[in-house]
Tab-separated table of C-alpha atoms in Angstrom:
chain	number	residue	atom	x	y	z
O	1	MET	CA	-153.654	-12.867	-32.812
O	2	LEU	CA	-151.298	-10.033	-31.892
O	3	SER	CA	-152.117	-6.358	-31.400
O	4	GLY	CA	-150.036	-3.608	-29.839
O	5	ASN	CA	-146.931	-1.456	-30.143
O	6	TRP	CA	-143.298	-2.578	-30.088
O	7	HIS	CA	-140.435	-0.109	-29.858
O	8	TYR	CA	-136.891	0.248	-31.229
O	9	LEU	CA	-136.813	-2.530	-33.826
O	10	SER	CA	-133.329	-2.031	-35.211
O	11	GLY	CA	-133.189	-2.134	-38.999
O	12	ILE	CA	-136.948	-2.398	-39.450
O	13	THR	CA	-136.798	0.182	-42.258
O	14	TYR	CA	-134.822	-2.270	-44.382
O	15	ALA	CA	-136.199	-5.582	-43.106
O	16	ASP	CA	-138.586	-8.129	-44.600
O	17	TRP	CA	-139.405	-9.644	-41.203
O	18	ALA	CA	-139.696	-8.392	-37.625
O	19	LEU	CA	-139.271	-10.223	-34.330
O	20	VAL	CA	-141.633	-9.082	-31.580
O	21	CYS	CA	-141.825	-10.412	-28.049
O	22	PHE	CA	-145.133	-11.221	-26.391
O	23	ALA	CA	-146.379	-13.113	-23.332
O	24	PRO	CA	-149.370	-15.446	-23.836
O	25	ASN	CA	-151.658	-15.816	-20.838
O	26	GLY	CA	-150.190	-18.301	-18.397
O	27	GLU	CA	-147.213	-19.111	-20.611
O	28	GLY	CA	-143.614	-18.021	-20.908
O	29	ALA	CA	-142.677	-15.073	-23.115
O	30	ARG	CA	-142.215	-15.878	-26.793
O	31	TYR	CA	-140.877	-14.216	-29.943
O	32	ALA	CA	-142.971	-14.101	-33.101
O	33	ALA	CA	-141.731	-13.595	-36.663
O	34	ILE	CA	-143.979	-11.123	-38.501
O	35	PRO	CA	-143.742	-10.177	-42.196
O	36	VAL	CA	-143.228	-6.430	-42.520
O	37	SER	CA	-146.153	-6.348	-44.941
O	38	GLU	CA	-148.465	-7.228	-42.033
O	39	LEU	CA	-147.426	-4.436	-39.675
O	40	HIS	CA	-147.303	-0.646	-39.591
O	41	ILE	CA	-143.951	1.116	-39.108
O	42	VAL	CA	-144.168	4.213	-36.884
O	43	ASP	CA	-141.647	6.869	-37.917
O	44	ASP	CA	-140.372	7.772	-34.438
O	45	TRP	CA	-136.614	7.039	-34.522
O	46	SER	CA	-135.407	10.634	-33.977
O	47	THR	CA	-132.204	10.141	-32.036
O	48	LEU	CA	-128.855	11.756	-31.300
O	49	GLY	CA	-126.947	9.058	-33.172
O	50	MET	CA	-127.329	5.751	-35.029
O	51	ARG	CA	-130.026	7.346	-37.150
O	52	GLY	CA	-129.203	5.125	-40.090
O	53	THR	CA	-130.379	2.000	-38.268
O	54	GLY	CA	-133.976	3.087	-38.797
O	55	SER	CA	-135.002	1.529	-35.489
O	56	HIS	CA	-138.599	2.687	-35.573
O	57	SER	CA	-141.525	1.327	-33.594
O	58	VAL	CA	-144.152	-0.979	-35.124
O	59	GLN	CA	-147.875	-1.433	-34.627
O	60	LEU	CA	-149.802	-4.675	-35.042
O	61	ASN	CA	-153.569	-4.839	-35.325
O	62	GLU	CA	-154.929	-8.380	-34.896
O	63	VAL	CA	-152.184	-10.057	-36.901
O	64	PHE	CA	-152.397	-13.845	-36.985
O	65	VAL	CA	-149.126	-15.661	-36.249
O	66	PRO	CA	-148.965	-19.452	-36.666
O	67	GLU	CA	-147.248	-21.318	-33.866
O	68	HIS	CA	-144.361	-22.489	-36.060
O	69	ARG	CA	-143.300	-18.839	-36.432
O	70	THR	CA	-142.861	-18.433	-32.676
O	71	PHE	CA	-140.257	-19.629	-30.182
O	72	LEU	CA	-139.585	-19.252	-26.478
O	73	LYS	CA	-137.711	-16.192	-25.288
O	74	GLN	CA	-135.730	-18.354	-22.878
O	75	ASP	CA	-134.450	-20.408	-25.817
O	76	LEU	CA	-133.042	-17.326	-27.553
O	77	TRP	CA	-131.455	-15.893	-24.435
O	78	GLY	CA	-130.178	-19.322	-23.465
O	79	GLY	CA	-128.537	-19.800	-26.853
O	80	LYS	CA	-130.715	-22.730	-27.907
O	81	ALA	CA	-131.448	-22.880	-31.618
O	82	ARG	CA	-134.011	-25.599	-32.268
O	83	ALA	CA	-133.374	-25.842	-36.015
O	84	ALA	CA	-129.832	-24.649	-36.799
O	85	ALA	CA	-126.944	-27.052	-36.204
O	86	GLY	CA	-123.450	-26.276	-34.961
O	87	PRO	CA	-122.003	-24.609	-31.862
O	88	SER	CA	-121.935	-21.131	-33.397
O	89	TYR	CA	-125.756	-21.236	-33.520
O	90	GLN	CA	-125.994	-21.941	-29.805
O	91	VAL	CA	-124.767	-18.554	-28.597
O	92	SER	CA	-126.840	-16.293	-26.370
O	93	PRO	CA	-127.190	-12.552	-27.121
O	94	VAL	CA	-125.759	-12.075	-23.621
O	95	ASP	CA	-122.493	-13.457	-25.012
O	96	SER	CA	-122.482	-11.885	-28.453
O	97	ASP	CA	-124.287	-8.541	-28.245
O	98	PRO	CA	-121.731	-6.586	-26.159
O	99	PRO	CA	-118.737	-7.074	-28.505
O	100	LEU	CA	-120.882	-6.557	-31.603
O	101	PHE	CA	-122.244	-3.217	-30.364
O	102	ALA	CA	-118.819	-2.074	-29.249
O	103	GLY	CA	-117.318	-3.203	-32.551
O	104	VAL	CA	-119.557	-0.810	-34.478
O	105	ALA	CA	-118.467	2.018	-32.181
O	106	LEU	CA	-114.840	1.076	-32.787
O	107	GLY	CA	-115.348	1.416	-36.533
O	108	ALA	CA	-116.943	4.841	-36.141
O	109	ALA	CA	-114.098	6.037	-33.906
O	110	ARG	CA	-111.474	4.847	-36.390
O	111	ALA	CA	-113.300	6.672	-39.175
O	112	ALA	CA	-113.301	9.832	-37.051
O	113	ILE	CA	-109.547	9.630	-36.502
O	114	ASP	CA	-108.903	9.002	-40.206
O	115	LEU	CA	-110.995	12.038	-41.081
O	116	TRP	CA	-109.188	14.173	-38.510
O	117	THR	CA	-105.683	13.189	-39.590
O	118	SER	CA	-106.493	13.637	-43.302
O	119	ARG	CA	-106.702	17.382	-42.681
O	120	TRP	CA	-103.131	17.720	-41.441
O	121	ARG	CA	-101.391	14.713	-42.966
O	122	ASP	CA	-99.115	16.933	-45.095
O	123	PHE	CA	-98.009	18.939	-42.060
O	124	ARG	CA	-95.949	17.992	-39.086
O	125	PRO	CA	-98.290	17.800	-36.079
O	126	ASP	CA	-97.455	19.862	-33.033
O	127	SER	CA	-96.921	18.179	-29.693
O	128	GLU	CA	-100.575	18.362	-28.627
O	129	MET	CA	-101.823	16.890	-31.888
O	130	GLY	CA	-99.141	14.238	-31.966
O	131	ILE	CA	-99.833	13.121	-28.403
O	132	ALA	CA	-103.596	13.056	-29.014
O	133	TYR	CA	-103.116	10.985	-32.159
O	134	ALA	CA	-100.810	8.432	-30.555
O	135	ARG	CA	-102.866	8.077	-27.400
O	136	SER	CA	-106.159	7.751	-29.251
O	137	LEU	CA	-104.808	5.103	-31.602
O	138	ALA	CA	-103.421	3.169	-28.642
O	139	GLU	CA	-106.822	3.253	-26.920
O	140	LEU	CA	-108.549	1.980	-30.054
O	141	ASP	CA	-105.937	-0.748	-30.479
O	142	ALA	CA	-106.550	-1.863	-26.896
O	143	ALA	CA	-110.304	-1.851	-27.501
O	144	SER	CA	-109.807	-3.895	-30.667
O	145	LEU	CA	-107.796	-6.566	-28.863
O	146	LEU	CA	-110.474	-6.922	-26.194
O	147	LEU	CA	-113.269	-7.189	-28.744
O	148	GLU	CA	-111.430	-9.653	-30.967
O	149	ARG	CA	-111.005	-12.004	-28.028
O	150	ALA	CA	-114.676	-11.679	-27.138
O	151	CYS	CA	-115.782	-12.401	-30.705
O	152	ARG	CA	-113.527	-15.438	-30.941
O	153	ALA	CA	-115.036	-16.761	-27.723
O	154	SER	CA	-118.577	-16.259	-29.058
O	155	ASP	CA	-117.702	-18.033	-32.307
O	156	THR	CA	-116.937	-21.229	-30.409
O	157	GLY	CA	-120.499	-21.424	-29.090
O	158	LEU	CA	-119.178	-23.075	-25.930
O	159	LEU	CA	-118.963	-20.192	-23.492
O	160	SER	CA	-118.772	-20.859	-19.783
O	161	VAL	CA	-120.228	-18.527	-17.177
O	162	ILE	CA	-116.770	-17.000	-16.838
O	163	ASP	CA	-116.430	-16.498	-20.601
O	164	THR	CA	-119.847	-14.858	-20.829
O	165	GLY	CA	-119.012	-12.494	-17.997
O	166	ARG	CA	-115.639	-11.677	-19.521
O	167	ASN	CA	-117.214	-10.821	-22.871
O	168	GLY	CA	-119.446	-8.243	-21.206
O	169	ARG	CA	-116.633	-6.947	-19.010
O	170	ASP	CA	-114.205	-6.523	-21.893
O	171	SER	CA	-116.794	-4.889	-24.127
O	172	SER	CA	-117.692	-2.352	-21.432
O	173	LEU	CA	-114.028	-1.491	-20.955
O	174	ALA	CA	-113.533	-1.282	-24.718
O	175	ILE	CA	-116.377	1.209	-25.119
O	176	GLU	CA	-114.800	3.343	-22.396
O	177	TYR	CA	-111.554	3.481	-24.389
O	178	ILE	CA	-113.496	4.261	-27.564
O	179	LEU	CA	-115.476	7.080	-25.947
O	180	THR	CA	-112.298	8.612	-24.559
O	181	ALA	CA	-110.495	8.446	-27.892
O	182	ILE	CA	-113.269	9.900	-30.045
O	183	GLY	CA	-114.052	12.549	-27.435
O	184	ARG	CA	-110.453	13.742	-27.513
O	185	ILE	CA	-110.365	13.831	-31.299
O	186	PHE	CA	-113.699	15.617	-31.535
O	187	ARG	CA	-112.549	18.323	-29.111
O	188	LEU	CA	-109.518	18.965	-31.309
O	189	SER	CA	-111.512	19.049	-34.563
O	190	GLY	CA	-112.464	22.710	-34.301
O	191	SER	CA	-115.769	24.467	-34.870
O	192	GLN	CA	-116.180	22.963	-38.347
O	193	ALA	CA	-116.926	19.591	-36.722
O	194	HIS	CA	-120.050	20.937	-35.009
O	195	PHE	CA	-122.160	21.574	-38.094
O	196	ASP	CA	-125.110	19.239	-38.684
O	197	GLN	CA	-123.692	17.754	-41.892
O	198	SER	CA	-120.203	17.220	-40.478
O	199	PRO	CA	-119.007	13.578	-40.779
O	200	ALA	CA	-117.003	14.098	-37.577
O	201	LEU	CA	-120.166	15.035	-35.696
O	202	ARG	CA	-121.990	12.009	-37.107
O	203	HIS	CA	-119.237	9.649	-35.940
O	204	TRP	CA	-119.232	11.222	-32.484
O	205	ARG	CA	-123.051	11.050	-32.220
O	206	ASP	CA	-123.129	7.422	-33.270
O	207	VAL	CA	-120.589	6.405	-30.630
O	208	GLN	CA	-122.485	8.275	-27.899
O	209	THR	CA	-125.721	6.479	-28.769
O	210	LEU	CA	-124.071	3.075	-29.055
O	211	ALA	CA	-122.321	3.504	-25.722
O	212	SER	CA	-125.652	4.042	-23.966
O	213	HIS	CA	-126.971	0.588	-24.898
O	214	VAL	CA	-127.758	-1.641	-21.936
O	215	ALA	CA	-125.479	-4.357	-23.346
O	216	LEU	CA	-122.480	-2.099	-22.634
O	217	ARG	CA	-123.332	-0.806	-19.167
O	218	GLN	CA	-120.327	-1.171	-16.900
O	219	ASP	CA	-122.300	-1.503	-13.683
O	220	LEU	CA	-124.157	-4.509	-15.054
O	221	ASN	CA	-121.314	-6.197	-16.906
O	222	PHE	CA	-118.608	-5.693	-14.302
O	223	SER	CA	-120.790	-6.914	-11.446
O	224	GLN	CA	-122.052	-9.859	-13.517
O	225	TYR	CA	-118.503	-10.915	-14.305
O	226	THR	CA	-117.448	-10.774	-10.664
O	227	LYS	CA	-120.590	-12.585	-9.525
O	228	GLY	CA	-120.064	-15.345	-12.069
O	229	LEU	CA	-116.412	-15.685	-11.155
O	230	TRP	CA	-117.171	-16.201	-7.488
O	231	GLN	CA	-120.233	-18.409	-7.974
O	232	SER	CA	-118.893	-20.611	-10.738
O	233	GLN	CA	-118.343	-24.247	-9.897
O	234	GLU	CA	-115.197	-24.200	-12.022
O	235	SER	CA	-111.854	-23.941	-10.331
O	236	VAL	CA	-110.660	-20.570	-11.488
O	237	ASP	CA	-107.910	-18.375	-10.144
O	238	PRO	CA	-109.365	-14.804	-10.243
O	239	ARG	CA	-105.894	-13.414	-10.896
O	240	ALA	CA	-105.642	-15.456	-14.092
O	241	ALA	CA	-109.145	-14.602	-15.269
């Protein structure tokens, strides 16, 4: 029987099921699958960006959950699917979340640049605009290459400690490039970009909110990569990694 409040359930507005984490007395933490019809959605997702995810909180009041609709938290975070077969189902969120979050930010930044350039496509850009355009596209291309490699690694389902650390490292660096590129473009978009209904402002807001996610924090991902590299039992040349 579960009662309580759970916060920031991404996509709960559109979902049929919710996953909530709980800790039974004397046991390890578990996730429970709850039908949305059995919970109350609290309309509290009032954020700077990513408003469309509808990541509201939920309340449960003595909801019964059968054991077969629960699983250990350590299994999820360890990439252990007890029912699904195949290596791609044995991937931890630690491996896959960073590039997926950064990938959404990359899409928003590309949309912002497309919107910006559509306003002067019939005119020859001056030097400042031309430099900003070229540099921003190069930063997004670099971010894309990093994220594509990370996603390919996750798809194999066979990530080593080094691979896991690299995925986080590369995603954190990618989001830095993305923030720099969209920030530059937004500054050059003029006052019209600052109105509430401006698509440019929405793209910028979404990237800011995405970049704040814990999965993309540089201090955590960079240090975790270095720690894993030095502690790994594999024979790895740091210069090659």
